[in-house]
Tab-separated table of C-alpha atoms in Angstrom:
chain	number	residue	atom	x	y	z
A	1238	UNK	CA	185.505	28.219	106.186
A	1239	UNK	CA	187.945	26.333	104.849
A	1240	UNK	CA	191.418	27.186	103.865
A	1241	UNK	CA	194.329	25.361	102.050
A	1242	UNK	CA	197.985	25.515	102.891
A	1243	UNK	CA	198.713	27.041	99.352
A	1244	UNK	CA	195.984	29.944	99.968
A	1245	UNK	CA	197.044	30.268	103.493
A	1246	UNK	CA	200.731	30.657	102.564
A	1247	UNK	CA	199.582	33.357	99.724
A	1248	UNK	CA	197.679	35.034	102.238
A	1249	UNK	CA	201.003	35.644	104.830
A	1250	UNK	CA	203.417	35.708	102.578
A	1251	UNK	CA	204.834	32.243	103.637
A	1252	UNK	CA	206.114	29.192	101.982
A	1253	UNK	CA	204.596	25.640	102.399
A	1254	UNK	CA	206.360	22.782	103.852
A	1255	UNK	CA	204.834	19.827	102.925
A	1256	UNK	CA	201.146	19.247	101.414
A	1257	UNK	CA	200.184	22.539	100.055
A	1258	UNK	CA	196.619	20.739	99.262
A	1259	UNK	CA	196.714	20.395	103.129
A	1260	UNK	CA	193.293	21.946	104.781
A	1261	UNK	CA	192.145	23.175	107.726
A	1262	UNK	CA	188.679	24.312	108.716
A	1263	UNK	CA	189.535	25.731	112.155
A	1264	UNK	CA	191.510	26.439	114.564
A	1265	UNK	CA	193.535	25.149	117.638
A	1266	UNK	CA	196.156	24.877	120.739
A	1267	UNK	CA	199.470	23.645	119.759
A	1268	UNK	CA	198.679	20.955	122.450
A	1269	UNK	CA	195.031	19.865	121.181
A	1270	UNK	CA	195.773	19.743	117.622
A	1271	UNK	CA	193.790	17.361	115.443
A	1272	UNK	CA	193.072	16.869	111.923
A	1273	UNK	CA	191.813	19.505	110.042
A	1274	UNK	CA	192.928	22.125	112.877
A	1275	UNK	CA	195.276	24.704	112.374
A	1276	UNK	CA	197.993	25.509	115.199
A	1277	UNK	CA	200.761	27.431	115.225
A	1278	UNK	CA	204.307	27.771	117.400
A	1279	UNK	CA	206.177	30.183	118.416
A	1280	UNK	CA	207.203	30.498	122.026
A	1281	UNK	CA	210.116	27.873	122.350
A	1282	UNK	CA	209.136	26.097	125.283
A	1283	UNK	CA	206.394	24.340	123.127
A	1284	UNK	CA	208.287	22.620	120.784
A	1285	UNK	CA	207.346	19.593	122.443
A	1286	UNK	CA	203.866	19.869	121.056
A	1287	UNK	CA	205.519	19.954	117.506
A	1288	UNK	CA	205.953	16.093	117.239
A	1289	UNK	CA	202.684	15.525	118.811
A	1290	UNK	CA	200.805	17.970	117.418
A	1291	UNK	CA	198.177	15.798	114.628
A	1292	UNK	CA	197.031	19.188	113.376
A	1293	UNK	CA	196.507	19.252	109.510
A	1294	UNK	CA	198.520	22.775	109.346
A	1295	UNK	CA	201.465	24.416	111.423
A	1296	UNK	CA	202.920	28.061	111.352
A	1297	UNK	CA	206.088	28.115	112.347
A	1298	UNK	CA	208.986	30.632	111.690
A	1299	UNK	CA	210.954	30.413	109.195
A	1300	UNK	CA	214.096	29.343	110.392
A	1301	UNK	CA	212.944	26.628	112.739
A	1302	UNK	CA	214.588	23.562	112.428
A	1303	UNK	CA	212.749	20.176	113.839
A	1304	UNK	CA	214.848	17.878	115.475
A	1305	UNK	CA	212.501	14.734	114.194
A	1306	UNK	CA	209.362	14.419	112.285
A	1307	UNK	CA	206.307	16.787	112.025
A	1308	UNK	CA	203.108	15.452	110.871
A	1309	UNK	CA	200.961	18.671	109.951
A	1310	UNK	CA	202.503	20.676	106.860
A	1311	UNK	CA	204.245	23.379	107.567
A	1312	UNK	CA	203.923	27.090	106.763
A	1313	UNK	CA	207.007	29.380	107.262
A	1314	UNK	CA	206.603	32.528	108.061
A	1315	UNK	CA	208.542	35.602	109.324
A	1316	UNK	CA	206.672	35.992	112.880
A	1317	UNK	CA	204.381	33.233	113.724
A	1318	UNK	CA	202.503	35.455	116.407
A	1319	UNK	CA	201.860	38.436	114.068
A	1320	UNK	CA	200.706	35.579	111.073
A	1321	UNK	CA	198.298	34.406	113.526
A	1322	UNK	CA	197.057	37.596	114.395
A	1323	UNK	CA	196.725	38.697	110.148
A	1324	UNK	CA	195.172	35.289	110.012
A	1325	UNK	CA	192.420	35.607	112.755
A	1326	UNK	CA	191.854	38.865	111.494
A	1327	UNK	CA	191.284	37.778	107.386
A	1328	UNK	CA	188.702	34.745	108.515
A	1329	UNK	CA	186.865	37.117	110.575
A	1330	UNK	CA	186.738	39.949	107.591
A	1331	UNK	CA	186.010	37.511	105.198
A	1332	UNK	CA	182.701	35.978	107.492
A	1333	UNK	CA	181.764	39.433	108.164
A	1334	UNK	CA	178.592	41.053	106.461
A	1335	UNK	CA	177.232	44.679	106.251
A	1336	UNK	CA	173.816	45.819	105.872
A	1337	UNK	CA	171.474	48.354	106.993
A	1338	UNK	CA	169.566	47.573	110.045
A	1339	UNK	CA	167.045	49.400	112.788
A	1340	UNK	CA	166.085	47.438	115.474
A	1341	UNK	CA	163.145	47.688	117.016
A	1342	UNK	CA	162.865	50.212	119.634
A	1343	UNK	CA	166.179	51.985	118.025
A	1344	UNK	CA	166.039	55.429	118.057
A	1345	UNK	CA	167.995	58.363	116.102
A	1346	UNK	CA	167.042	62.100	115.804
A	1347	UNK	CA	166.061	63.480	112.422
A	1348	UNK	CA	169.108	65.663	112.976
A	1349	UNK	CA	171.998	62.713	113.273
A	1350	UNK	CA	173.641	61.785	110.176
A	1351	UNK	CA	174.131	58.047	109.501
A	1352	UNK	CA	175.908	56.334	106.499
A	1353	UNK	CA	175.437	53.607	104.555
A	1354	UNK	CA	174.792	50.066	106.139
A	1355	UNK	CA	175.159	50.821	109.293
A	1356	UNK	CA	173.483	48.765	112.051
A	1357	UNK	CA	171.549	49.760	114.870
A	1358	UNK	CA	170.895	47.360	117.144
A	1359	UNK	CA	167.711	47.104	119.296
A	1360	UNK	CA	167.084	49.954	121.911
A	1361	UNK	CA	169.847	51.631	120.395
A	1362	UNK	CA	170.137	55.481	120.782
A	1363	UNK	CA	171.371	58.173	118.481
A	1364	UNK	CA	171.341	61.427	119.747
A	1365	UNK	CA	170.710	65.181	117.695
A	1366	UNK	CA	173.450	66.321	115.290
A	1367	UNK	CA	175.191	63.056	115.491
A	1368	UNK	CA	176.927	61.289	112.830
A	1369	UNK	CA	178.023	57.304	112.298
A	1370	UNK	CA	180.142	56.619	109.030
A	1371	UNK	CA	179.681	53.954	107.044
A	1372	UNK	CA	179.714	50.024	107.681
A	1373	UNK	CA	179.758	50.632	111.040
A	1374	UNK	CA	177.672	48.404	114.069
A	1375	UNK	CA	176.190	49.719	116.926
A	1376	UNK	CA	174.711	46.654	118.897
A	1377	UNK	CA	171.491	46.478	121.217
A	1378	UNK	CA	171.100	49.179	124.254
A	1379	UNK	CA	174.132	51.340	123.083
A	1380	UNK	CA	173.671	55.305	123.533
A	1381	UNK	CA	175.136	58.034	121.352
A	1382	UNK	CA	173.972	61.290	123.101
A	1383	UNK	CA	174.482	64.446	121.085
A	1384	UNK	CA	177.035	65.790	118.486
A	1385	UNK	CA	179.245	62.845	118.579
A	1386	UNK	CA	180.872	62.126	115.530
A	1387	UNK	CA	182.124	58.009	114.885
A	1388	UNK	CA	184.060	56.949	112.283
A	1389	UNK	CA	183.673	53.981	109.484
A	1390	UNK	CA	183.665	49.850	110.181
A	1391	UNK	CA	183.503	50.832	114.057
A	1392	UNK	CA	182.460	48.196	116.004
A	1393	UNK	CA	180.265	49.631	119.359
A	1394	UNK	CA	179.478	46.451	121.522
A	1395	UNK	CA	176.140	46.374	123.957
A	1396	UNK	CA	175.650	48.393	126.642
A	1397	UNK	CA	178.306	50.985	125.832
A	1398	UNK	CA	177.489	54.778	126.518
A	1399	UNK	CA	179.046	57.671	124.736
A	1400	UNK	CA	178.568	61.215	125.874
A	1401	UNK	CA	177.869	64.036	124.306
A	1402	UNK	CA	181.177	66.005	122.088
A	1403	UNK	CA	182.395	62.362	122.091
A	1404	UNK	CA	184.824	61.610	118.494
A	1405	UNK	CA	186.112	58.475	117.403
A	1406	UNK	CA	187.777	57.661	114.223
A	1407	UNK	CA	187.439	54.602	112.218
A	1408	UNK	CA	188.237	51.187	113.057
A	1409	UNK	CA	187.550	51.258	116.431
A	1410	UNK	CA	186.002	48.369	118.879
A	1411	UNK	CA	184.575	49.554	121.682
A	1412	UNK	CA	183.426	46.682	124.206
A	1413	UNK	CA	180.321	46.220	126.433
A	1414	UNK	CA	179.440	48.956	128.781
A	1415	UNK	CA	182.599	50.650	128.161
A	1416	UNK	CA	181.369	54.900	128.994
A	1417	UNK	CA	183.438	56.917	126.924
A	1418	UNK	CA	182.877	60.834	127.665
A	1419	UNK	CA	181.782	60.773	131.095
A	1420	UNK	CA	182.605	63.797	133.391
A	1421	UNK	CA	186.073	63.796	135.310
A	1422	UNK	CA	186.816	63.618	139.109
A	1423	UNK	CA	187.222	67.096	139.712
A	1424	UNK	CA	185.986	68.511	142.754
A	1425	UNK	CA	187.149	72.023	144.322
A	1426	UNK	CA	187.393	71.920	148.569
A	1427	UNK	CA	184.955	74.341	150.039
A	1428	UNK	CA	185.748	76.234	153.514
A	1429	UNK	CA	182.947	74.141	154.906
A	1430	UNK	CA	184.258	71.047	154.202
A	1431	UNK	CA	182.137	70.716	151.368
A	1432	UNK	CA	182.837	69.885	147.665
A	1433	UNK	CA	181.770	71.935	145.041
A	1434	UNK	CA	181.394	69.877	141.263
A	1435	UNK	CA	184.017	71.246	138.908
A	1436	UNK	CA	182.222	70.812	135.546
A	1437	UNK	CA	183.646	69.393	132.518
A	1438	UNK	CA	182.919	70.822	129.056
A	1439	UNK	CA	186.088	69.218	127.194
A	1440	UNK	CA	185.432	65.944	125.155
A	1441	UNK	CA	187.048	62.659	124.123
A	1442	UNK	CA	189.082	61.912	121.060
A	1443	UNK	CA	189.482	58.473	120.173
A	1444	UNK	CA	191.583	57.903	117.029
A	1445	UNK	CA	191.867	55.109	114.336
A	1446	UNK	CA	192.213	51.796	115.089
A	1447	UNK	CA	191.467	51.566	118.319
A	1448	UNK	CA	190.212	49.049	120.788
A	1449	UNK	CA	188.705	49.863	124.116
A	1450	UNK	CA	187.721	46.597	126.442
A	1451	UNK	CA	184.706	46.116	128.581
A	1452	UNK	CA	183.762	48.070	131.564
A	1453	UNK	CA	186.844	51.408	130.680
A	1454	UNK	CA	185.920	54.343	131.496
A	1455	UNK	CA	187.366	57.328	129.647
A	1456	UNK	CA	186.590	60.729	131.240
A	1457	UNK	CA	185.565	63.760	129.462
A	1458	UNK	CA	188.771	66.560	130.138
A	1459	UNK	CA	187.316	69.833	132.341
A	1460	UNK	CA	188.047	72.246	129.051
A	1461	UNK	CA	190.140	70.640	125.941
A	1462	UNK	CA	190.085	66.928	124.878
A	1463	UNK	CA	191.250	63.844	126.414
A	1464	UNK	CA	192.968	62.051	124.225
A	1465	UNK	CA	193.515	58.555	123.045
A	1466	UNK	CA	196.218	58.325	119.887
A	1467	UNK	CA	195.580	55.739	116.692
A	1468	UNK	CA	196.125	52.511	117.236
A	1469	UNK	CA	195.929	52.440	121.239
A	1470	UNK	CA	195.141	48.820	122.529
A	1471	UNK	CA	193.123	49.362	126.289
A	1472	UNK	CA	191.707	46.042	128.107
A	1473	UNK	CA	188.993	45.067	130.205
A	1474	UNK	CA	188.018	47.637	133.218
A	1475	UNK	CA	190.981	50.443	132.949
A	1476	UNK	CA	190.170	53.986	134.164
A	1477	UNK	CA	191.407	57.055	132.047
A	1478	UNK	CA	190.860	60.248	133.849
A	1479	UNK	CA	190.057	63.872	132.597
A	1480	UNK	CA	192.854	65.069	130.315
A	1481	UNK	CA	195.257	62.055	129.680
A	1482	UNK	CA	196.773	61.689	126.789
A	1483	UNK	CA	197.764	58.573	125.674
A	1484	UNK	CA	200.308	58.036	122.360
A	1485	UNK	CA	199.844	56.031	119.431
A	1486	UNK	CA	200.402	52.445	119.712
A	1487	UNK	CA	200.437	52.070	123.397
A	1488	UNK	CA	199.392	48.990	124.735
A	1489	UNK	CA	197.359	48.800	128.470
A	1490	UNK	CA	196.498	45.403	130.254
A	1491	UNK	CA	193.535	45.230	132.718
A	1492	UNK	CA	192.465	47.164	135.883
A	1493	UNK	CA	195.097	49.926	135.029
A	1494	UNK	CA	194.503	53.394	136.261
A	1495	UNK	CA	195.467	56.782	134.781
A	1496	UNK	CA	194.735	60.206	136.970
A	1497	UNK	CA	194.116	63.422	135.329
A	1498	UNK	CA	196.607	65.176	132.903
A	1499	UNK	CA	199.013	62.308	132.451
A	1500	UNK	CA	200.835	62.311	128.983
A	1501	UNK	CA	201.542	58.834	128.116
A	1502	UNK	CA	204.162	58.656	124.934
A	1503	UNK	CA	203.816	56.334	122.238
A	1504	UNK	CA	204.583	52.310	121.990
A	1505	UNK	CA	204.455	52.114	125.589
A	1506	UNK	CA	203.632	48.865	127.545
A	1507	UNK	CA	201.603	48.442	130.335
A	1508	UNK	CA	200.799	45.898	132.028
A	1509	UNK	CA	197.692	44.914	134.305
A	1510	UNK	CA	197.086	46.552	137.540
A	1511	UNK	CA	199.314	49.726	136.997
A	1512	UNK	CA	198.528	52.958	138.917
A	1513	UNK	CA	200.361	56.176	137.021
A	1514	UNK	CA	199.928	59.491	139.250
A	1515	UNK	CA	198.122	62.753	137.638
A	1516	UNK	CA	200.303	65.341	135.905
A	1517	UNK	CA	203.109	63.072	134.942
A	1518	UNK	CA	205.071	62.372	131.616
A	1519	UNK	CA	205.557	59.122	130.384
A	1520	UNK	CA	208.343	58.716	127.668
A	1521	UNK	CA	208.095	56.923	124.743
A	1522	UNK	CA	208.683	53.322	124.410
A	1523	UNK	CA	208.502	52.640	128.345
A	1524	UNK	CA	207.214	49.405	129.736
A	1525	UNK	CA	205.577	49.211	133.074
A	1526	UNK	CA	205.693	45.829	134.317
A	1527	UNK	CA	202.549	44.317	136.485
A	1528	UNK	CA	201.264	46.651	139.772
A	1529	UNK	CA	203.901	49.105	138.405
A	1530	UNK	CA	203.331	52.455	140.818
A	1531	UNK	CA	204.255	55.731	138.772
A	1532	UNK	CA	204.652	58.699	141.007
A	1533	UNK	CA	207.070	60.821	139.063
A	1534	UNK	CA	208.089	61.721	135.500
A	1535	UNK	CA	209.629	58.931	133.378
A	1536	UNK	CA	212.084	61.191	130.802
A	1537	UNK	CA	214.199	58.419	129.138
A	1538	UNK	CA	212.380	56.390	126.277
A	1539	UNK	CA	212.912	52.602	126.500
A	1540	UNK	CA	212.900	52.050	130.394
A	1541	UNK	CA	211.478	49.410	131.834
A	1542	UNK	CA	210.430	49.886	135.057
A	1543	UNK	CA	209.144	47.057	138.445
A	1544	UNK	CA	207.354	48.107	141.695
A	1545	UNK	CA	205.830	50.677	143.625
A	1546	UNK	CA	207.612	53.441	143.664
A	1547	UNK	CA	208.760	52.043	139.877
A	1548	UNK	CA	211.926	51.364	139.769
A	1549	UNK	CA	214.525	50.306	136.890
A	1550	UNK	CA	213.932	46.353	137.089
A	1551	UNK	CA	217.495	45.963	137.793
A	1552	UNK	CA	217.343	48.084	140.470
A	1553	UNK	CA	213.585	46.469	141.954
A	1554	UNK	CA	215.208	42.615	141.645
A	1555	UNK	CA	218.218	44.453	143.953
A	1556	UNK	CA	216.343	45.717	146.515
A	1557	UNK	CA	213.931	42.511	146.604
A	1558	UNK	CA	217.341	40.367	147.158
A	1559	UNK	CA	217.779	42.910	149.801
A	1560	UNK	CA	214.394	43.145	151.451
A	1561	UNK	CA	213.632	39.109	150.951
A	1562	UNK	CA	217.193	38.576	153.063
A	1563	UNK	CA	216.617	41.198	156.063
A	1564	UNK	CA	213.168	39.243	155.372
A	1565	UNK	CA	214.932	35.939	156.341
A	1566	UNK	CA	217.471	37.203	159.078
A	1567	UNK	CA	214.569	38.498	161.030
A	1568	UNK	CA	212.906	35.117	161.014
């Protein structure tokens, strides 16, 4: 597709400096821009690329100031990194088509309820008393078992299992072999030293706008609902255990893990490789930096918090100085 400065600017609310007959046809690096490219900049330390940059349109923000010429025309906008993202996200609605579809070997029971154009890819399964709203995509080898309910313009990527009771809202991406609904980890000791299978009967909720990233798991709770609040972000290979809660908004990088009955509040942060303990509370607005360990209750919203146990990061850069000197003297 290709897009003009003027339209672009319309489209985020920007104004054009420079060309507005400018075009651009695709997209690129700050650093590899060429003609008929667009880039954009926003982290500071990149303004090199600016003056080098050959690119046939650049977002910047709207105060920047270049200290000599730029060759691409400029767009100003408010947040470069969110105009980006509205960007990306217009070119791909407006190349996006719906239709019906049933691919061969698909299968739904005569009980399920599906809306109009939805897609079901090859091999696909929908199970009894089901329903899929409208516009939405279920690709090849994806099961739905019974009485799940998903939502409109949901996006359900190969592989991906969802167990029975399962409900997601609308909007949602769901990546390959993501298994949303399986049972818990719950096991009761026996006298023996056996363990006997606690089963699970709860479900998942999954709200709107959600996006869950290849290979999560998202466990089924023992009797109520796990639960994972509207616009939740999850990456690649995260573990959610039976009962978490998770607020609206919260953000989690890859190869985190949650145990059972953690509340997570909203517009948290956290980042890849974090391990949060079961039974916990996690206030609002907290951000957990990289192989963050969470063994206790976080009750102030905004904290950010470094290291196993976590720790305020002024604290954790403290006690490294501290550790990385006895470090040194023992040497």
């Amino acid at each position: 597709m290709e897009f003009s400065a003027r339209q672009l600017a319309k489209v985020l609310n920007g104004t054009v400096d420079g060309n507005p007959e400018a075009t651009a046809t695709g997209f690129a690096k700050i650093e590899h821009g060429k003609p008929g490219k667009l880039c954009f900049f926003a982290n500071p330390k990149y303004e090199e690329y600016v003056y080098t940059c050959k690119a046939s349109i650049l977002l910047v923000k709207d105060d920047f100031k270049p200290s000599a010429d730029v060759t691409p025309t400029m767009i100003r906008v408010a947040d470069p990194y969110t105009a980006i993202a509205d960007l990306l996200k217009y070119v791909t609605v407006q190349k996006r088509t719906y239709r019906s579809y049933r691919g061969a070997g698909s299968i739904r029971r005569w009980t399920s309820k599906i809306g109009k154009k939805v897609y079901l890819g090859e091999h696909s399964y929908v199970g009894r008393r089901s329903e899929i709203g409208d516009y939405t995509k279920i690709y090849e080898n994806v099961t739905v078992a019974d009485d799940v309910k998903i939502g409109k313009y949901c996006i359900i990527y190969p592989g991906v299992s969802i167990y029975a009771g399962t409900i997601i809202g609308d909007n949602v991406i769901i990546h390959s072999n993501a298994v949303i609904g399986s049972d818990g980890f719950g096991n009761a000791p026996q006298k023996d030293g056996t363990w006997e299978k606690i089963e699970h009967i709860g479900n998942v909720i999954v709200g709107d706008n959600v996006e869950i990233g290849a290979c999560t798991t998202i466990d089924r709770s023992e009797m109520e609902s796990t639960i994972i609040g509207d616009g939740v972000k999850i990456d690649n290979l995260c573990q959610i255990a039976h009962n978490v809660e998770i607020g609206e908004n919260t953000v989690m990088a890859a190869q985190c893990g949650i145990a059972g009955s953690t509340k997570i509040g909203k517009n948290c942060i956290i980042a890849g490789q974090v391990g949060i303990a079961g039974h916990l509370h996690i206030a609002d607005k907290t951000t957990l930096a990289a192989q963050c360990g969470i063994m206790s209750d976080i009750k102030e919203s905004g904290k950010v918090l470094m290291g196993t146990p976590g720790l305020p990061i002024r604290d954790y850069f403290r006690s490294y100085a501290h550790f990385k000197a006895q470090g040194n003297r023992s040497k």
